[in-house]
């Protein structure tokens, strides 16, 4: 019979001088000093989540827990570095033995030690997105898939499908049916391709980013002795932003924390906004059901915002039925100014209001980098970018490329450019490169054929189809090539002159380009909305050359600003709400608060009995409100030109009707001209 024998822990050689009761508020102190076992810390916006987590690590060290027995999991390397640096400052010692880092970095560290158990070698390569795309191109080339018969998803879209499948546990077939229905007829083919991709990765001793989690989990399931070794090592597990975990991450946490379950997860269910990339909201909601006898701590004192903003935020999230109830309480004294609600006539007037108010606030002493304009989707920023550019107000984009630098905007412009300048080689090649089977060599061949035809003459009086239909075209490209040529025909009038730019956009989208968007980009619907905004902007121009010149000038100003601007120079931040999570500014403008925009149409079109999408949109709205420290401006335009469906009368966002009107100050916007 085996005998149990317990090793006593050696007391810590040195203890920090932290007075936890003095440095923490009552709610934080209770969480930091809680006894062993599972614990859920719900840390509301601006309530000192990082402070709580770092003091918990320091508290464990002060109580004799060896650094090597602590695992701290985060979602970004920046967060991991910041937390460990703060712990070092607290304990006045290094933290090099703590296992701290992102889920993926910890997964990689484990796999490097045990790769041979899975059939890889420890020097496996980690593929970035470009590497992954190249491997998928190879796999497609080696398969018996007939990509000529139909427009097949591009490697980057396949990578998104495979990643989402891995992180949600859904089969590729189910995922295609629910999220990529336009590829439903290819579901079986895509599933087979995923199998071939998995075999290829092992063959070339490479892993993609998702493998660092999936393979680590597989390792623990297949090799209990390895799992048990890490379970003994990681006596204490702490997890940041638990509301953002997916199924794979939650299972990894559960395996590593077992059997003692000295697990502390910190997060805020009201800020769970990433279901579209696989995050599972139920992980945090059901934590106490998953872990028996788990303690719950709710930290509600907000150190960021004035009371008026917090009162509005509390009211805004109250309509959600699936939530852990909390009531943010202000630490800051004084009521502050009420959030402003401004109804404007049009998107251009909205942009003018934001820009003018930014200049007024700067004159009042608030620096530009202390202000932000937030929106639900990137295309909502187009008019604001143009207005800030025209007024010389510097801005930085955290939600992606500036509007006129984006690939799909340049694609649409390329169609227009070739009708205006039939010698534009760059535009011509950009268009034909959209076709499957057309690479650099075949694009150059088509260009040479075009140059040798009378249609390429600057003063040619001909349709594009008069000559281009006779060109020698790669077999794979033929199905789409004819449609592309006829699309170009639609862009010129009976006099063989370019049509007005606003008239061109429906033809561009109705031709080959929408199919190209769907196969090339996983967020093609957002990009289509960008193009709708571009059409609205184009209505200000009757001549195509003037419109294209303005696009080039705006893109040039964007590029010049990007190269000349110092990283820390004063500039307004423009960001989607998703990108703004975790950040804060003295002044926040939240724009486009209209139904169909925020919340977005996709959610409003869902089954009315399923409120999960709408509740996530409301959480996103809550995140936006709680980014503001001192002043908050809420705006929406009454009329939006939907480009492909004419002027649309906007309905104010339903979120604006879910709180009492006395929580905001109505601003009536008038024009001085």
PDB file of C-alpha atoms in Angstrom, residues 296-502:
ATOM      1  CA  UNK A 296     -17.864  35.298  -6.563  1.00  0.00           C
ATOM      2  CA  UNK A 297     -16.518  38.802  -6.017  1.00  0.00           C
ATOM      3  CA  UNK A 298     -18.046  41.829  -7.727  1.00  0.00           C
ATOM      4  CA  UNK A 299     -15.917  44.963  -7.941  1.00  0.00           C
ATOM      5  CA  UNK A 300     -18.107  47.958  -8.784  1.00  0.00           C
ATOM      6  CA  UNK A 301     -16.199  51.119  -7.833  1.00  0.00           C
ATOM      7  CA  UNK A 302     -15.297  52.912 -11.059  1.00  0.00           C
ATOM      8  CA  UNK A 303     -12.242  55.188 -10.961  1.00  0.00           C
ATOM      9  CA  UNK A 304     -12.549  56.399 -14.576  1.00  0.00           C
ATOM     10  CA  UNK A 305     -15.780  58.209 -15.336  1.00  0.00           C
ATOM     11  CA  UNK A 306     -17.859  61.037 -13.900  1.00  0.00           C
ATOM     12  CA  UNK A 307     -21.155  59.993 -12.259  1.00  0.00           C
ATOM     13  CA  UNK A 308     -23.338  61.102 -15.179  1.00  0.00           C
ATOM     14  CA  UNK A 309     -21.604  58.735 -17.587  1.00  0.00           C
ATOM     15  CA  UNK A 310     -21.777  55.818 -15.154  1.00  0.00           C
ATOM     16  CA  UNK A 311     -25.484  56.354 -14.477  1.00  0.00           C
ATOM     17  CA  UNK A 312     -26.108  56.225 -18.219  1.00  0.00           C
ATOM     18  CA  UNK A 313     -23.951  53.100 -18.641  1.00  0.00           C
ATOM     19  CA  UNK A 314     -25.756  51.280 -15.821  1.00  0.00           C
ATOM     20  CA  UNK A 315     -29.121  52.113 -17.374  1.00  0.00           C
ATOM     21  CA  UNK A 316     -27.965  51.116 -20.851  1.00  0.00           C
ATOM     22  CA  UNK A 317     -26.942  47.574 -19.896  1.00  0.00           C
ATOM     23  CA  UNK A 318     -29.927  46.949 -17.607  1.00  0.00           C
ATOM     24  CA  UNK A 319     -32.083  45.551 -20.428  1.00  0.00           C
ATOM     25  CA  UNK A 320     -29.815  42.524 -20.896  1.00  0.00           C
ATOM     26  CA  UNK A 321     -31.332  39.435 -19.342  1.00  0.00           C
ATOM     27  CA  UNK A 322     -28.170  37.298 -19.476  1.00  0.00           C
ATOM     28  CA  UNK A 323     -25.778  39.073 -17.148  1.00  0.00           C
ATOM     29  CA  UNK A 324     -24.265  39.094 -13.702  1.00  0.00           C
ATOM     30  CA  UNK A 325     -25.895  42.095 -12.081  1.00  0.00           C
ATOM     31  CA  UNK A 326     -23.635  44.918 -11.034  1.00  0.00           C
ATOM     32  CA  UNK A 327     -24.011  48.642 -10.488  1.00  0.00           C
ATOM     33  CA  UNK A 328     -20.969  50.766 -11.268  1.00  0.00           C
ATOM     34  CA  UNK A 329     -20.448  53.351  -8.540  1.00  0.00           C
ATOM     35  CA  UNK A 330     -18.333  56.479  -9.110  1.00  0.00           C
ATOM     36  CA  UNK A 331     -15.192  57.132  -7.112  1.00  0.00           C
ATOM     37  CA  UNK A 332     -14.879  60.606  -8.593  1.00  0.00           C
ATOM     38  CA  UNK A 333     -16.759  63.384  -6.845  1.00  0.00           C
ATOM     39  CA  UNK A 334     -19.016  65.870  -8.613  1.00  0.00           C
ATOM     40  CA  UNK A 335     -21.729  65.151 -11.147  1.00  0.00           C
ATOM     41  CA  UNK A 336     -19.802  66.361 -14.200  1.00  0.00           C
ATOM     42  CA  UNK A 337     -21.587  67.348 -17.398  1.00  0.00           C
ATOM     43  CA  UNK A 338     -24.438  65.191 -18.623  1.00  0.00           C
ATOM     44  CA  UNK A 339     -23.777  63.113 -21.718  1.00  0.00           C
ATOM     45  CA  UNK A 340     -24.958  64.974 -24.824  1.00  0.00           C
ATOM     46  CA  UNK A 341     -27.422  63.531 -27.361  1.00  0.00           C
ATOM     47  CA  UNK A 342     -27.261  65.259 -30.758  1.00  0.00           C
ATOM     48  CA  UNK A 343     -29.617  64.515 -33.642  1.00  0.00           C
ATOM     49  CA  UNK A 344     -28.231  65.762 -36.978  1.00  0.00           C
ATOM     50  CA  UNK A 345     -29.658  65.835 -40.487  1.00  0.00           C
ATOM     51  CA  UNK A 346     -27.020  63.880 -42.394  1.00  0.00           C
ATOM     52  CA  UNK A 347     -23.699  62.051 -42.067  1.00  0.00           C
ATOM     53  CA  UNK A 348     -21.908  65.160 -43.341  1.00  0.00           C
ATOM     54  CA  UNK A 349     -23.569  67.307 -40.663  1.00  0.00           C
ATOM     55  CA  UNK A 350     -22.615  64.707 -38.068  1.00  0.00           C
ATOM     56  CA  UNK A 351     -18.997  64.955 -39.206  1.00  0.00           C
ATOM     57  CA  UNK A 352     -19.123  68.753 -39.100  1.00  0.00           C
ATOM     58  CA  UNK A 353     -20.493  68.684 -35.551  1.00  0.00           C
ATOM     59  CA  UNK A 354     -17.797  66.297 -34.337  1.00  0.00           C
ATOM     60  CA  UNK A 355     -14.990  68.278 -35.982  1.00  0.00           C
ATOM     61  CA  UNK A 356     -16.205  71.665 -34.742  1.00  0.00           C
ATOM     62  CA  UNK A 357     -16.689  70.400 -31.201  1.00  0.00           C
ATOM     63  CA  UNK A 358     -13.210  68.843 -31.230  1.00  0.00           C
ATOM     64  CA  UNK A 359     -11.693  72.226 -32.098  1.00  0.00           C
ATOM     65  CA  UNK A 360     -13.722  73.942 -29.359  1.00  0.00           C
ATOM     66  CA  UNK A 361     -12.612  71.396 -26.767  1.00  0.00           C
ATOM     67  CA  UNK A 362      -8.993  71.807 -27.848  1.00  0.00           C
ATOM     68  CA  UNK A 363      -9.361  75.561 -27.309  1.00  0.00           C
ATOM     69  CA  UNK A 364     -10.671  74.758 -23.835  1.00  0.00           C
ATOM     70  CA  UNK A 365      -7.417  72.975 -23.048  1.00  0.00           C
ATOM     71  CA  UNK A 366      -8.196  69.348 -23.852  1.00  0.00           C
ATOM     72  CA  UNK A 367      -5.486  67.870 -26.051  1.00  0.00           C
ATOM     73  CA  UNK A 368      -6.452  66.081 -29.243  1.00  0.00           C
ATOM     74  CA  UNK A 369      -5.003  62.767 -28.068  1.00  0.00           C
ATOM     75  CA  UNK A 370      -7.411  62.898 -25.114  1.00  0.00           C
ATOM     76  CA  UNK A 371     -10.368  62.686 -27.514  1.00  0.00           C
ATOM     77  CA  UNK A 372     -11.758  59.759 -29.504  1.00  0.00           C
ATOM     78  CA  UNK A 373     -14.447  59.141 -32.106  1.00  0.00           C
ATOM     79  CA  UNK A 374     -15.915  55.648 -31.782  1.00  0.00           C
ATOM     80  CA  UNK A 375     -18.171  53.777 -34.187  1.00  0.00           C
ATOM     81  CA  UNK A 376     -19.643  50.331 -34.777  1.00  0.00           C
ATOM     82  CA  UNK A 377     -18.120  49.707 -38.210  1.00  0.00           C
ATOM     83  CA  UNK A 378     -15.118  51.157 -39.980  1.00  0.00           C
ATOM     84  CA  UNK A 379     -17.148  52.636 -42.854  1.00  0.00           C
ATOM     85  CA  UNK A 380     -18.951  54.876 -40.352  1.00  0.00           C
ATOM     86  CA  UNK A 381     -15.784  56.956 -40.176  1.00  0.00           C
ATOM     87  CA  UNK A 382     -15.565  57.996 -43.840  1.00  0.00           C
ATOM     88  CA  UNK A 383     -17.230  61.424 -43.616  1.00  0.00           C
ATOM     89  CA  UNK A 384     -15.460  62.119 -40.332  1.00  0.00           C
ATOM     90  CA  UNK A 385     -12.068  61.273 -41.825  1.00  0.00           C
ATOM     91  CA  UNK A 386     -12.746  63.627 -44.727  1.00  0.00           C
ATOM     92  CA  UNK A 387     -13.988  66.421 -42.466  1.00  0.00           C
ATOM     93  CA  UNK A 388     -11.008  66.166 -40.121  1.00  0.00           C
ATOM     94  CA  UNK A 389      -8.667  66.093 -43.126  1.00  0.00           C
ATOM     95  CA  UNK A 390     -10.286  69.165 -44.659  1.00  0.00           C
ATOM     96  CA  UNK A 391     -10.038  71.079 -41.372  1.00  0.00           C
ATOM     97  CA  UNK A 392      -6.434  70.047 -40.789  1.00  0.00           C
ATOM     98  CA  UNK A 393      -7.205  68.126 -37.595  1.00  0.00           C
ATOM     99  CA  UNK A 394      -4.679  65.287 -37.200  1.00  0.00           C
ATOM    100  CA  UNK A 395      -6.113  61.869 -36.403  1.00  0.00           C
ATOM    101  CA  UNK A 396      -4.926  58.312 -35.958  1.00  0.00           C
ATOM    102  CA  UNK A 397      -6.853  55.205 -36.977  1.00  0.00           C
ATOM    103  CA  UNK A 398      -6.815  52.215 -34.641  1.00  0.00           C
ATOM    104  CA  UNK A 399      -9.558  50.319 -36.483  1.00  0.00           C
ATOM    105  CA  UNK A 400      -7.602  49.553 -39.623  1.00  0.00           C
ATOM    106  CA  UNK A 401      -6.329  51.411 -42.661  1.00  0.00           C
ATOM    107  CA  UNK A 402      -7.587  54.874 -43.413  1.00  0.00           C
ATOM    108  CA  UNK A 403     -10.676  54.733 -45.569  1.00  0.00           C
ATOM    109  CA  UNK A 404      -9.130  55.554 -48.931  1.00  0.00           C
ATOM    110  CA  UNK A 405      -6.143  53.231 -48.400  1.00  0.00           C
ATOM    111  CA  UNK A 406      -8.256  50.071 -48.175  1.00  0.00           C
ATOM    112  CA  UNK A 407      -7.931  47.403 -50.861  1.00  0.00           C
ATOM    113  CA  UNK A 408     -11.598  47.312 -51.853  1.00  0.00           C
ATOM    114  CA  UNK A 409     -11.743  51.103 -52.247  1.00  0.00           C
ATOM    115  CA  UNK A 410      -8.710  50.922 -54.531  1.00  0.00           C
ATOM    116  CA  UNK A 411     -10.345  48.044 -56.418  1.00  0.00           C
ATOM    117  CA  UNK A 412     -13.462  50.094 -57.159  1.00  0.00           C
ATOM    118  CA  UNK A 413     -11.323  53.042 -58.199  1.00  0.00           C
ATOM    119  CA  UNK A 414      -9.377  50.774 -60.597  1.00  0.00           C
ATOM    120  CA  UNK A 415     -12.557  49.988 -62.555  1.00  0.00           C
ATOM    121  CA  UNK A 416     -13.186  53.707 -62.893  1.00  0.00           C
ATOM    122  CA  UNK A 417      -9.594  54.606 -63.753  1.00  0.00           C
ATOM    123  CA  UNK A 418      -9.382  52.309 -66.763  1.00  0.00           C
ATOM    124  CA  UNK A 419     -12.467  53.966 -68.308  1.00  0.00           C
ATOM    125  CA  UNK A 420     -10.892  57.378 -67.765  1.00  0.00           C
ATOM    126  CA  UNK A 421      -7.378  56.421 -68.869  1.00  0.00           C
ATOM    127  CA  UNK A 422      -7.218  53.348 -71.083  1.00  0.00           C
ATOM    128  CA  UNK A 423      -3.427  53.334 -70.745  1.00  0.00           C
ATOM    129  CA  UNK A 424      -3.528  52.842 -66.960  1.00  0.00           C
ATOM    130  CA  UNK A 425      -1.517  49.625 -66.627  1.00  0.00           C
ATOM    131  CA  UNK A 426      -1.777  49.501 -62.832  1.00  0.00           C
ATOM    132  CA  UNK A 427      -5.583  49.760 -62.895  1.00  0.00           C
ATOM    133  CA  UNK A 428      -5.927  47.208 -65.711  1.00  0.00           C
ATOM    134  CA  UNK A 429      -3.767  44.621 -63.972  1.00  0.00           C
ATOM    135  CA  UNK A 430      -5.472  45.199 -60.621  1.00  0.00           C
ATOM    136  CA  UNK A 431      -8.826  44.381 -62.220  1.00  0.00           C
ATOM    137  CA  UNK A 432      -7.817  41.241 -64.118  1.00  0.00           C
ATOM    138  CA  UNK A 433      -5.890  39.957 -61.097  1.00  0.00           C
ATOM    139  CA  UNK A 434      -9.258  39.573 -59.356  1.00  0.00           C
ATOM    140  CA  UNK A 435     -10.040  36.639 -61.636  1.00  0.00           C
ATOM    141  CA  UNK A 436      -9.167  33.086 -60.548  1.00  0.00           C
ATOM    142  CA  UNK A 437      -6.199  31.711 -62.461  1.00  0.00           C
ATOM    143  CA  UNK A 438      -4.754  35.134 -63.278  1.00  0.00           C
ATOM    144  CA  UNK A 439      -1.350  35.833 -61.763  1.00  0.00           C
ATOM    145  CA  UNK A 440       1.386  38.314 -62.599  1.00  0.00           C
ATOM    146  CA  UNK A 441       2.387  36.534 -65.825  1.00  0.00           C
ATOM    147  CA  UNK A 442      -1.123  36.135 -67.264  1.00  0.00           C
ATOM    148  CA  UNK A 443      -2.067  39.679 -66.163  1.00  0.00           C
ATOM    149  CA  UNK A 444       0.904  40.990 -68.151  1.00  0.00           C
ATOM    150  CA  UNK A 445      -0.134  38.865 -71.152  1.00  0.00           C
ATOM    151  CA  UNK A 446      -3.644  40.351 -71.059  1.00  0.00           C
ATOM    152  CA  UNK A 447      -2.162  43.831 -70.738  1.00  0.00           C
ATOM    153  CA  UNK A 448       0.029  43.310 -73.791  1.00  0.00           C
ATOM    154  CA  UNK A 449      -2.971  42.086 -75.782  1.00  0.00           C
ATOM    155  CA  UNK A 450      -4.897  45.177 -74.690  1.00  0.00           C
ATOM    156  CA  UNK A 451      -2.048  47.516 -75.660  1.00  0.00           C
ATOM    157  CA  UNK A 452      -1.912  46.000 -79.135  1.00  0.00           C
ATOM    158  CA  UNK A 453      -5.659  46.488 -79.684  1.00  0.00           C
ATOM    159  CA  UNK A 454      -7.243  49.709 -81.029  1.00  0.00           C
ATOM    160  CA  UNK A 455      -9.363  49.852 -77.862  1.00  0.00           C
ATOM    161  CA  UNK A 456      -6.366  50.980 -75.826  1.00  0.00           C
ATOM    162  CA  UNK A 457      -6.005  54.233 -77.738  1.00  0.00           C
ATOM    163  CA  UNK A 458      -6.666  57.256 -75.560  1.00  0.00           C
ATOM    164  CA  UNK A 459      -9.318  58.538 -77.946  1.00  0.00           C
ATOM    165  CA  UNK A 460     -10.806  55.129 -78.780  1.00  0.00           C
ATOM    166  CA  UNK A 461     -14.477  55.164 -79.686  1.00  0.00           C
ATOM    167  CA  UNK A 462     -15.290  51.592 -78.798  1.00  0.00           C
ATOM    168  CA  UNK A 463     -16.707  49.345 -76.143  1.00  0.00           C
ATOM    169  CA  UNK A 464     -14.252  47.205 -74.165  1.00  0.00           C
ATOM    170  CA  UNK A 465     -15.992  44.063 -75.396  1.00  0.00           C
ATOM    171  CA  UNK A 466     -15.233  44.970 -79.014  1.00  0.00           C
ATOM    172  CA  UNK A 467     -11.681  43.724 -78.466  1.00  0.00           C
ATOM    173  CA  UNK A 468     -11.259  42.130 -75.037  1.00  0.00           C
ATOM    174  CA  UNK A 469     -13.567  39.180 -75.720  1.00  0.00           C
ATOM    175  CA  UNK A 470     -11.104  37.963 -78.333  1.00  0.00           C
ATOM    176  CA  UNK A 471      -8.148  37.859 -75.947  1.00  0.00           C
ATOM    177  CA  UNK A 472      -6.414  34.628 -74.967  1.00  0.00           C
ATOM    178  CA  UNK A 473      -7.449  34.079 -71.345  1.00  0.00           C
ATOM    179  CA  UNK A 474      -6.398  31.382 -68.801  1.00  0.00           C
ATOM    180  CA  UNK A 475      -9.001  28.603 -68.726  1.00  0.00           C
ATOM    181  CA  UNK A 476      -9.693  29.073 -65.023  1.00  0.00           C
ATOM    182  CA  UNK A 477     -10.449  32.774 -65.581  1.00  0.00           C
ATOM    183  CA  UNK A 478     -12.860  32.412 -68.508  1.00  0.00           C
ATOM    184  CA  UNK A 479     -16.134  32.143 -66.522  1.00  0.00           C
ATOM    185  CA  UNK A 480     -15.579  35.500 -64.833  1.00  0.00           C
ATOM    186  CA  UNK A 481     -13.655  37.231 -67.599  1.00  0.00           C
ATOM    187  CA  UNK A 482     -16.605  37.782 -69.917  1.00  0.00           C
ATOM    188  CA  UNK A 483     -18.661  39.249 -67.066  1.00  0.00           C
ATOM    189  CA  UNK A 484     -15.776  41.564 -66.163  1.00  0.00           C
ATOM    190  CA  UNK A 485     -15.567  42.834 -69.748  1.00  0.00           C
ATOM    191  CA  UNK A 486     -19.293  43.561 -69.895  1.00  0.00           C
ATOM    192  CA  UNK A 487     -19.028  45.342 -66.547  1.00  0.00           C
ATOM    193  CA  UNK A 488     -16.446  47.678 -68.094  1.00  0.00           C
ATOM    194  CA  UNK A 489     -18.862  48.299 -70.972  1.00  0.00           C
ATOM    195  CA  UNK A 490     -21.531  49.385 -68.478  1.00  0.00           C
ATOM    196  CA  UNK A 491     -19.186  52.021 -67.065  1.00  0.00           C
ATOM    197  CA  UNK A 492     -19.138  54.057 -70.292  1.00  0.00           C
ATOM    198  CA  UNK A 493     -22.027  55.763 -72.090  1.00  0.00           C
ATOM    199  CA  UNK A 494     -23.210  55.768 -75.690  1.00  0.00           C
ATOM    200  CA  UNK A 495     -20.506  58.294 -76.571  1.00  0.00           C
ATOM    201  CA  UNK A 496     -17.892  55.908 -75.095  1.00  0.00           C
ATOM    202  CA  UNK A 497     -17.218  58.377 -72.269  1.00  0.00           C
ATOM    203  CA  UNK A 498     -17.052  57.455 -68.569  1.00  0.00           C
ATOM    204  CA  UNK A 499     -20.357  57.718 -66.761  1.00  0.00           C
ATOM    205  CA  UNK A 500     -20.763  59.764 -63.586  1.00  0.00           C
ATOM    206  CA  UNK A 501     -18.928  58.006 -60.704  1.00  0.00           C
ATOM    207  CA  UNK A 502     -22.133  57.456 -58.704  1.00  0.00           C
TER     208      UNK A 502
END
